[in-house]
Tab-separated table of N, CA and C in Angstrom:
chain	number	residue	atom	x	y	z
M	1	MET	N	136.682	-36.563	1.670
M	1	MET	CA	136.926	-37.057	2.991
M	1	MET	C	137.783	-38.314	2.921
M	2	VAL	N	138.826	-38.345	3.680
M	2	VAL	CA	139.735	-39.483	3.707
M	2	VAL	C	139.803	-39.978	5.145
M	3	ALA	N	139.504	-41.297	5.301
M	3	ALA	CA	139.577	-41.903	6.632
M	3	ALA	C	140.989	-42.385	6.871
M	4	THR	N	141.494	-42.113	8.002
M	4	THR	CA	142.844	-42.559	8.313
M	4	THR	C	142.792	-43.731	9.287
M	5	GLY	N	143.745	-44.665	9.160
M	5	GLY	CA	143.824	-45.798	10.076
M	5	GLY	C	142.852	-46.924	9.755
M	6	VAL	N	142.187	-46.889	8.625
M	6	VAL	CA	141.237	-47.933	8.267
M	6	VAL	C	141.813	-48.706	7.086
M	7	ARG	N	141.874	-50.001	7.219
M	7	ARG	CA	142.375	-50.819	6.125
M	7	ARG	C	141.243	-51.132	5.170
M	8	SER	N	141.575	-51.276	3.951
M	8	SER	CA	140.537	-51.538	2.959
M	8	SER	C	140.478	-53.021	2.600
M	9	GLY	N	139.389	-53.699	2.936
M	9	GLY	CA	139.083	-55.041	2.472
M	9	GLY	C	139.902	-56.186	3.047
M	10	ARG	N	140.916	-55.957	3.763
M	10	ARG	CA	141.729	-57.049	4.299
M	10	ARG	C	141.446	-57.228	5.784
M	11	PRO	N	141.196	-58.505	6.194
M	11	PRO	CA	141.022	-58.729	7.633
M	11	PRO	C	142.366	-58.642	8.343
M	12	ALA	N	142.320	-58.304	9.589
M	12	ALA	CA	143.540	-58.197	10.385
M	12	ALA	C	144.135	-59.589	10.561
M	13	PRO	N	145.446	-59.719	10.557
M	13	PRO	CA	146.063	-61.035	10.745
M	13	PRO	C	145.805	-61.552	12.165
M	14	LEU	N	145.749	-62.876	12.282
M	14	LEU	CA	145.502	-63.501	13.581
M	14	LEU	C	146.776	-63.451	14.402
M	15	ARG	N	146.679	-62.958	15.600
M	15	ARG	CA	147.843	-62.869	16.471
M	15	ARG	C	147.504	-63.542	17.793
M	16	LEU	N	148.369	-64.423	18.213
M	16	LEU	CA	148.163	-65.122	19.475
M	16	LEU	C	149.071	-64.556	20.547
M	17	THR	N	148.505	-64.390	21.711
M	17	THR	CA	149.311	-63.961	22.850
M	17	THR	C	150.060	-65.174	23.396
M	18	ARG	N	150.912	-64.945	24.339
M	18	ARG	CA	151.654	-66.048	24.952
M	18	ARG	C	150.679	-67.049	25.591
M	19	ARG	N	149.664	-66.562	26.282
M	19	ARG	CA	148.667	-67.430	26.895
M	19	ARG	C	147.905	-68.227	25.836
M	20	GLY	N	147.605	-67.595	24.698
M	20	GLY	CA	146.918	-68.278	23.606
M	20	GLY	C	147.759	-69.397	23.022
M	21	ARG	N	149.061	-69.148	22.844
M	21	ARG	CA	149.952	-70.186	22.326
M	21	ARG	C	150.043	-71.359	23.295
M	22	VAL	N	150.102	-71.075	24.590
M	22	VAL	CA	150.150	-72.138	25.601
M	22	VAL	C	148.850	-72.944	25.569
M	23	ALA	N	147.715	-72.275	25.427
M	23	ALA	CA	146.425	-72.971	25.381
M	23	ALA	C	146.338	-73.869	24.147
M	24	VAL	N	146.788	-73.381	22.996
M	24	VAL	CA	146.761	-74.192	21.771
M	24	VAL	C	147.695	-75.388	21.906
M	25	LEU	N	148.876	-75.171	22.444
M	25	LEU	CA	149.825	-76.263	22.657
M	25	LEU	C	149.254	-77.303	23.623
M	26	ALA	N	148.644	-76.846	24.712
M	26	ALA	CA	148.040	-77.761	25.686
M	26	ALA	C	146.915	-78.574	25.046
M	27	PHE	N	146.138	-77.948	24.194
M	27	PHE	CA	145.062	-78.650	23.496
M	27	PHE	C	145.627	-79.782	22.635
M	28	PHE	N	146.683	-79.502	21.867
M	28	PHE	CA	147.253	-80.524	20.999
M	28	PHE	C	147.944	-81.630	21.794
M	29	VAL	N	148.545	-81.290	22.921
M	29	VAL	CA	149.144	-82.313	23.779
M	29	VAL	C	148.053	-83.216	24.339
M	30	LEU	N	146.952	-82.641	24.779
M	30	LEU	CA	145.828	-83.423	25.284
M	30	LEU	C	145.255	-84.318	24.190
M	31	LEU	N	145.089	-83.781	23.006
M	31	LEU	CA	144.572	-84.557	21.878
M	31	LEU	C	145.502	-85.718	21.543
M	32	ALA	N	146.813	-85.482	21.533
M	32	ALA	CA	147.779	-86.543	21.253
M	32	ALA	C	147.757	-87.605	22.350
M	33	SER	N	147.587	-87.180	23.600
M	33	SER	CA	147.529	-88.127	24.713
M	33	SER	C	146.305	-89.031	24.603
M	34	LEU	N	145.173	-88.458	24.282
M	34	LEU	CA	143.956	-89.260	24.120
M	34	LEU	C	144.093	-90.234	22.960
M	35	ALA	N	144.651	-89.784	21.850
M	35	ALA	CA	144.843	-90.671	20.701
M	35	ALA	C	145.789	-91.808	21.066
M	36	SER	N	146.849	-91.517	21.813
M	36	SER	CA	147.790	-92.551	22.236
M	36	SER	C	147.114	-93.565	23.155
M	37	ALA	N	146.286	-93.079	24.071
M	37	ALA	CA	145.585	-93.987	24.985
M	37	ALA	C	144.657	-94.918	24.225
M	38	VAL	N	143.935	-94.399	23.266
M	38	VAL	CA	143.022	-95.233	22.475
M	38	VAL	C	143.808	-96.254	21.673
M	39	LEU	N	144.879	-95.833	21.020
M	39	LEU	CA	145.686	-96.765	20.231
M	39	LEU	C	146.362	-97.800	21.111
M	40	TRP	N	146.812	-97.407	22.286
M	40	TRP	CA	147.476	-98.335	23.200
M	40	TRP	C	146.510	-99.431	23.657
M	41	THR	N	145.296	-99.058	24.058
M	41	THR	CA	144.346	-100.065	24.532
M	41	THR	C	143.889	-100.958	23.395
M	42	THR	N	143.735	-100.409	22.209
M	42	THR	CA	143.333	-101.221	21.061
M	42	THR	C	144.437	-102.205	20.697
M	43	ALA	N	145.669	-101.747	20.691
M	43	ALA	CA	146.793	-102.619	20.341
M	43	ALA	C	147.000	-103.702	21.390
M	44	SER	N	146.793	-103.390	22.659
M	44	SER	CA	146.997	-104.392	23.696
M	44	SER	C	145.923	-105.472	23.653
M	45	ARG	N	144.746	-105.154	23.170
M	45	ARG	CA	143.674	-106.151	23.068
M	45	ARG	C	143.794	-106.984	21.809
M	46	ALA	N	144.623	-106.577	20.855
M	46	ALA	CA	144.763	-107.316	19.606
M	46	ALA	C	145.417	-108.667	19.834
M	47	ASP	N	146.195	-108.809	20.911
M	47	ASP	CA	146.868	-110.072	21.199
M	47	ASP	C	145.929	-111.120	21.789
M	48	GLU	N	144.830	-110.686	22.342
M	48	GLU	CA	143.905	-111.620	22.974
M	48	GLU	C	143.216	-112.483	21.934
M	49	THR	N	143.129	-113.765	22.234
M	49	THR	CA	142.419	-114.652	21.331
M	49	THR	C	140.931	-114.544	21.627
M	50	PRO	N	140.126	-114.394	20.590
M	50	PRO	CA	138.695	-114.278	20.844
M	50	PRO	C	138.138	-115.585	21.389
M	51	ALA	N	137.287	-115.466	22.351
M	51	ALA	CA	136.677	-116.651	22.936
M	51	ALA	C	135.659	-117.240	21.963
M	52	GLY	N	135.702	-118.548	21.836
M	52	GLY	CA	134.745	-119.224	20.961
M	52	GLY	C	133.468	-119.503	21.731
M	53	PRO	N	132.586	-120.258	21.131
M	53	PRO	CA	131.332	-120.584	21.826
M	53	PRO	C	131.621	-121.450	23.061
M	54	ALA	N	130.788	-121.311	24.046
M	54	ALA	CA	130.972	-122.054	25.291
M	54	ALA	C	130.608	-123.521	25.105
M	55	VAL	N	131.316	-124.371	25.839
M	55	VAL	CA	131.084	-125.808	25.826
M	55	VAL	C	130.541	-126.192	27.197
M	56	SER	N	129.593	-127.120	27.231
M	56	SER	CA	129.044	-127.567	28.515
M	56	SER	C	129.880	-128.716	29.075
M	57	VAL	N	130.122	-128.673	30.383
M	57	VAL	CA	130.898	-129.697	31.079
M	57	VAL	C	130.150	-130.054	32.354
M	58	VAL	N	130.066	-131.354	32.634
M	58	VAL	CA	129.461	-131.809	33.882
M	58	VAL	C	130.584	-132.017	34.891
M	59	VAL	N	130.444	-131.404	36.050
M	59	VAL	CA	131.464	-131.474	37.097
M	59	VAL	C	131.482	-132.889	37.678
M	60	GLN	N	132.694	-133.451	37.730
M	60	GLN	CA	132.901	-134.791	38.288
M	60	GLN	C	133.382	-134.658	39.730
M	61	PRO	N	133.239	-135.694	40.538
M	61	PRO	CA	133.745	-135.633	41.906
M	61	PRO	C	135.250	-135.337	41.904
M	62	GLY	N	135.670	-134.410	42.740
M	62	GLY	CA	137.076	-134.044	42.838
M	62	GLY	C	137.485	-132.919	41.894
M	63	ASP	N	136.602	-132.507	40.993
M	63	ASP	CA	136.918	-131.411	40.067
M	63	ASP	C	136.918	-130.073	40.791
M	64	SER	N	137.731	-129.175	40.302
M	64	SER	CA	137.724	-127.795	40.759
M	64	SER	C	137.660	-126.917	39.525
M	65	LEU	N	137.399	-125.635	39.707
M	65	LEU	CA	137.389	-124.730	38.559
M	65	LEU	C	138.745	-124.740	37.860
M	66	TRP	N	139.800	-124.808	38.660
M	66	TRP	CA	141.156	-124.808	38.113
M	66	TRP	C	141.392	-126.049	37.243
M	67	SER	N	141.012	-127.234	37.758
M	67	SER	CA	141.253	-128.470	37.001
M	67	SER	C	140.400	-128.514	35.742
M	68	ILE	N	139.180	-127.998	35.801
M	68	ILE	CA	138.319	-127.963	34.611
M	68	ILE	C	138.917	-127.009	33.575
M	69	ALA	N	139.384	-125.860	34.021
M	69	ALA	CA	140.005	-124.900	33.101
M	69	ALA	C	141.252	-125.497	32.465
M	70	ASP	N	142.065	-126.184	33.257
M	70	ASP	CA	143.291	-126.787	32.751
M	70	ASP	C	142.993	-127.909	31.760
M	71	ARG	N	141.970	-128.702	32.024
M	71	ARG	CA	141.612	-129.828	31.167
M	71	ARG	C	140.911	-129.379	29.884
M	72	MET	N	140.006	-128.402	29.978
M	72	MET	CA	139.183	-128.030	28.828
M	72	MET	C	139.852	-127.008	27.910
M	73	VAL	N	140.716	-126.159	28.457
M	73	VAL	CA	141.381	-125.115	27.654
M	73	VAL	C	142.885	-125.180	27.960
M	74	PRO	N	143.555	-126.243	27.504
M	74	PRO	CA	144.965	-126.421	27.876
M	74	PRO	C	145.914	-125.390	27.267
M	75	GLU	N	145.510	-124.739	26.173
M	75	GLU	CA	146.399	-123.767	25.534
M	75	GLU	C	146.450	-122.425	26.262
M	76	ARG	N	145.570	-122.221	27.227
M	76	ARG	CA	145.557	-120.981	28.002
M	76	ARG	C	145.786	-121.295	29.465
M	77	SER	N	146.251	-120.300	30.183
M	77	SER	CA	146.508	-120.452	31.607
M	77	SER	C	145.181	-120.561	32.364
M	78	PRO	N	145.081	-121.508	33.299
M	78	PRO	CA	143.866	-121.599	34.110
M	78	PRO	C	143.578	-120.302	34.872
M	79	GLN	N	144.625	-119.548	35.168
M	79	GLN	CA	144.450	-118.271	35.869
M	79	GLN	C	143.606	-117.305	35.036
M	80	GLN	N	143.669	-117.410	33.704
M	80	GLN	CA	142.861	-116.565	32.825
M	80	GLN	C	141.476	-117.156	32.591
M	81	VAL	N	141.379	-118.485	32.567
M	81	VAL	CA	140.131	-119.159	32.201
M	81	VAL	C	139.144	-119.229	33.367
M	82	VAL	N	139.640	-119.419	34.584
M	82	VAL	CA	138.740	-119.553	35.747
M	82	VAL	C	137.802	-118.353	35.898
M	83	PRO	N	138.281	-117.091	35.792
M	83	PRO	CA	137.335	-115.971	35.891
M	83	PRO	C	136.290	-115.976	34.766
M	84	GLU	N	136.670	-116.443	33.584
M	84	GLU	CA	135.697	-116.525	32.488
M	84	GLU	C	134.623	-117.556	32.790
M	85	ILE	N	135.028	-118.703	33.358
M	85	ILE	CA	134.052	-119.736	33.738
M	85	ILE	C	133.101	-119.185	34.788
M	86	ARG	N	133.664	-118.474	35.764
M	86	ARG	CA	132.815	-117.894	36.806
M	86	ARG	C	131.841	-116.877	36.232
M	87	ASP	N	132.298	-116.057	35.297
M	87	ASP	CA	131.423	-115.053	34.674
M	87	ASP	C	130.338	-115.714	33.834
M	88	LEU	N	130.715	-116.714	33.048
M	88	LEU	CA	129.743	-117.386	32.186
M	88	LEU	C	128.619	-118.055	32.977
M	89	ASN	N	128.960	-118.554	34.158
M	89	ASN	CA	128.000	-119.318	34.953
M	89	ASN	C	127.412	-118.549	36.125
M	90	GLY	N	127.819	-117.306	36.309
M	90	GLY	CA	127.291	-116.507	37.404
M	90	GLY	C	127.693	-117.041	38.766
M	91	ILE	N	128.901	-117.575	38.878
M	91	ILE	CA	129.396	-118.138	40.136
M	91	ILE	C	130.146	-117.053	40.897
M	92	ASP	N	129.751	-116.827	42.154
M	92	ASP	CA	130.398	-115.800	42.965
M	92	ASP	C	131.514	-116.358	43.834
M	93	SER	N	131.526	-117.668	44.038
M	93	SER	CA	132.544	-118.269	44.899
M	93	SER	C	133.334	-119.300	44.097
M	94	ALA	N	134.219	-120.003	44.777
M	94	ALA	CA	135.030	-121.035	44.128
M	94	ALA	C	134.391	-122.415	44.269
M	95	TYR	N	133.213	-122.497	44.877
M	95	TYR	CA	132.589	-123.787	45.128
M	95	TYR	C	131.779	-124.255	43.932
M	96	ILE	N	132.046	-125.491	43.509
M	96	ILE	CA	131.234	-126.159	42.501
M	96	ILE	C	130.908	-127.546	43.037
M	97	TYR	N	129.887	-128.173	42.478
M	97	TYR	CA	129.393	-129.439	43.010
M	97	TYR	C	129.357	-130.494	41.921
M	98	ALA	N	129.630	-131.751	42.306
M	98	ALA	CA	129.575	-132.867	41.367
M	98	ALA	C	128.169	-132.941	40.771
M	99	GLY	N	128.105	-133.109	39.449
M	99	GLY	CA	126.824	-133.181	38.756
M	99	GLY	C	126.376	-131.827	38.206
M	100	GLN	N	127.005	-130.778	38.640
M	100	GLN	CA	126.674	-129.430	38.160
M	100	GLN	C	127.169	-129.278	36.723
M	101	THR	N	126.370	-128.632	35.871
M	101	THR	CA	126.767	-128.388	34.483
M	101	THR	C	127.286	-126.965	34.370
M	102	LEU	N	128.488	-126.843	33.825
M	102	LEU	CA	129.120	-125.527	33.667
M	102	LEU	C	129.377	-125.234	32.198
M	103	ALA	N	129.235	-123.970	31.840
M	103	ALA	CA	129.647	-123.526	30.509
M	103	ALA	C	131.110	-123.113	30.617
M	104	VAL	N	131.931	-123.612	29.670
M	104	VAL	CA	133.368	-123.350	29.667
M	104	VAL	C	133.727	-122.770	28.305
M	105	PRO	N	134.507	-121.687	28.248
M	105	PRO	CA	134.901	-121.141	26.936
M	105	PRO	C	135.748	-122.164	26.188
M	106	SER	N	135.543	-122.275	24.881
M	106	SER	CA	136.276	-123.285	24.124
M	106	SER	C	137.683	-122.841	23.774
M	107	ARG	N	137.954	-121.559	23.814
M	107	ARG	CA	139.304	-121.060	23.540
M	107	ARG	C	139.735	-120.128	24.621
């Protein structure tokens, strides 16, 4: 008895349809996009200087968050430092009071 049309011991080669090729290509494009997004966000954060330990400052009459940020962290823009001061101290508004003690990032 001889069987016809049966291959001996070899698996059939993998064949992709047009839809299969598009799906594989889309998968690799998605994977490359995700990898690029992760690398982009990591690289953009590498320029940021890490914040050092917070320093305590007593608010003087006439002080504002802006003036304290400018005086205590002169190497950085007060526009960047003021939100950090607000976050460190749990301040929801721009109001501070003379005699109040604030934590200010050292860098």
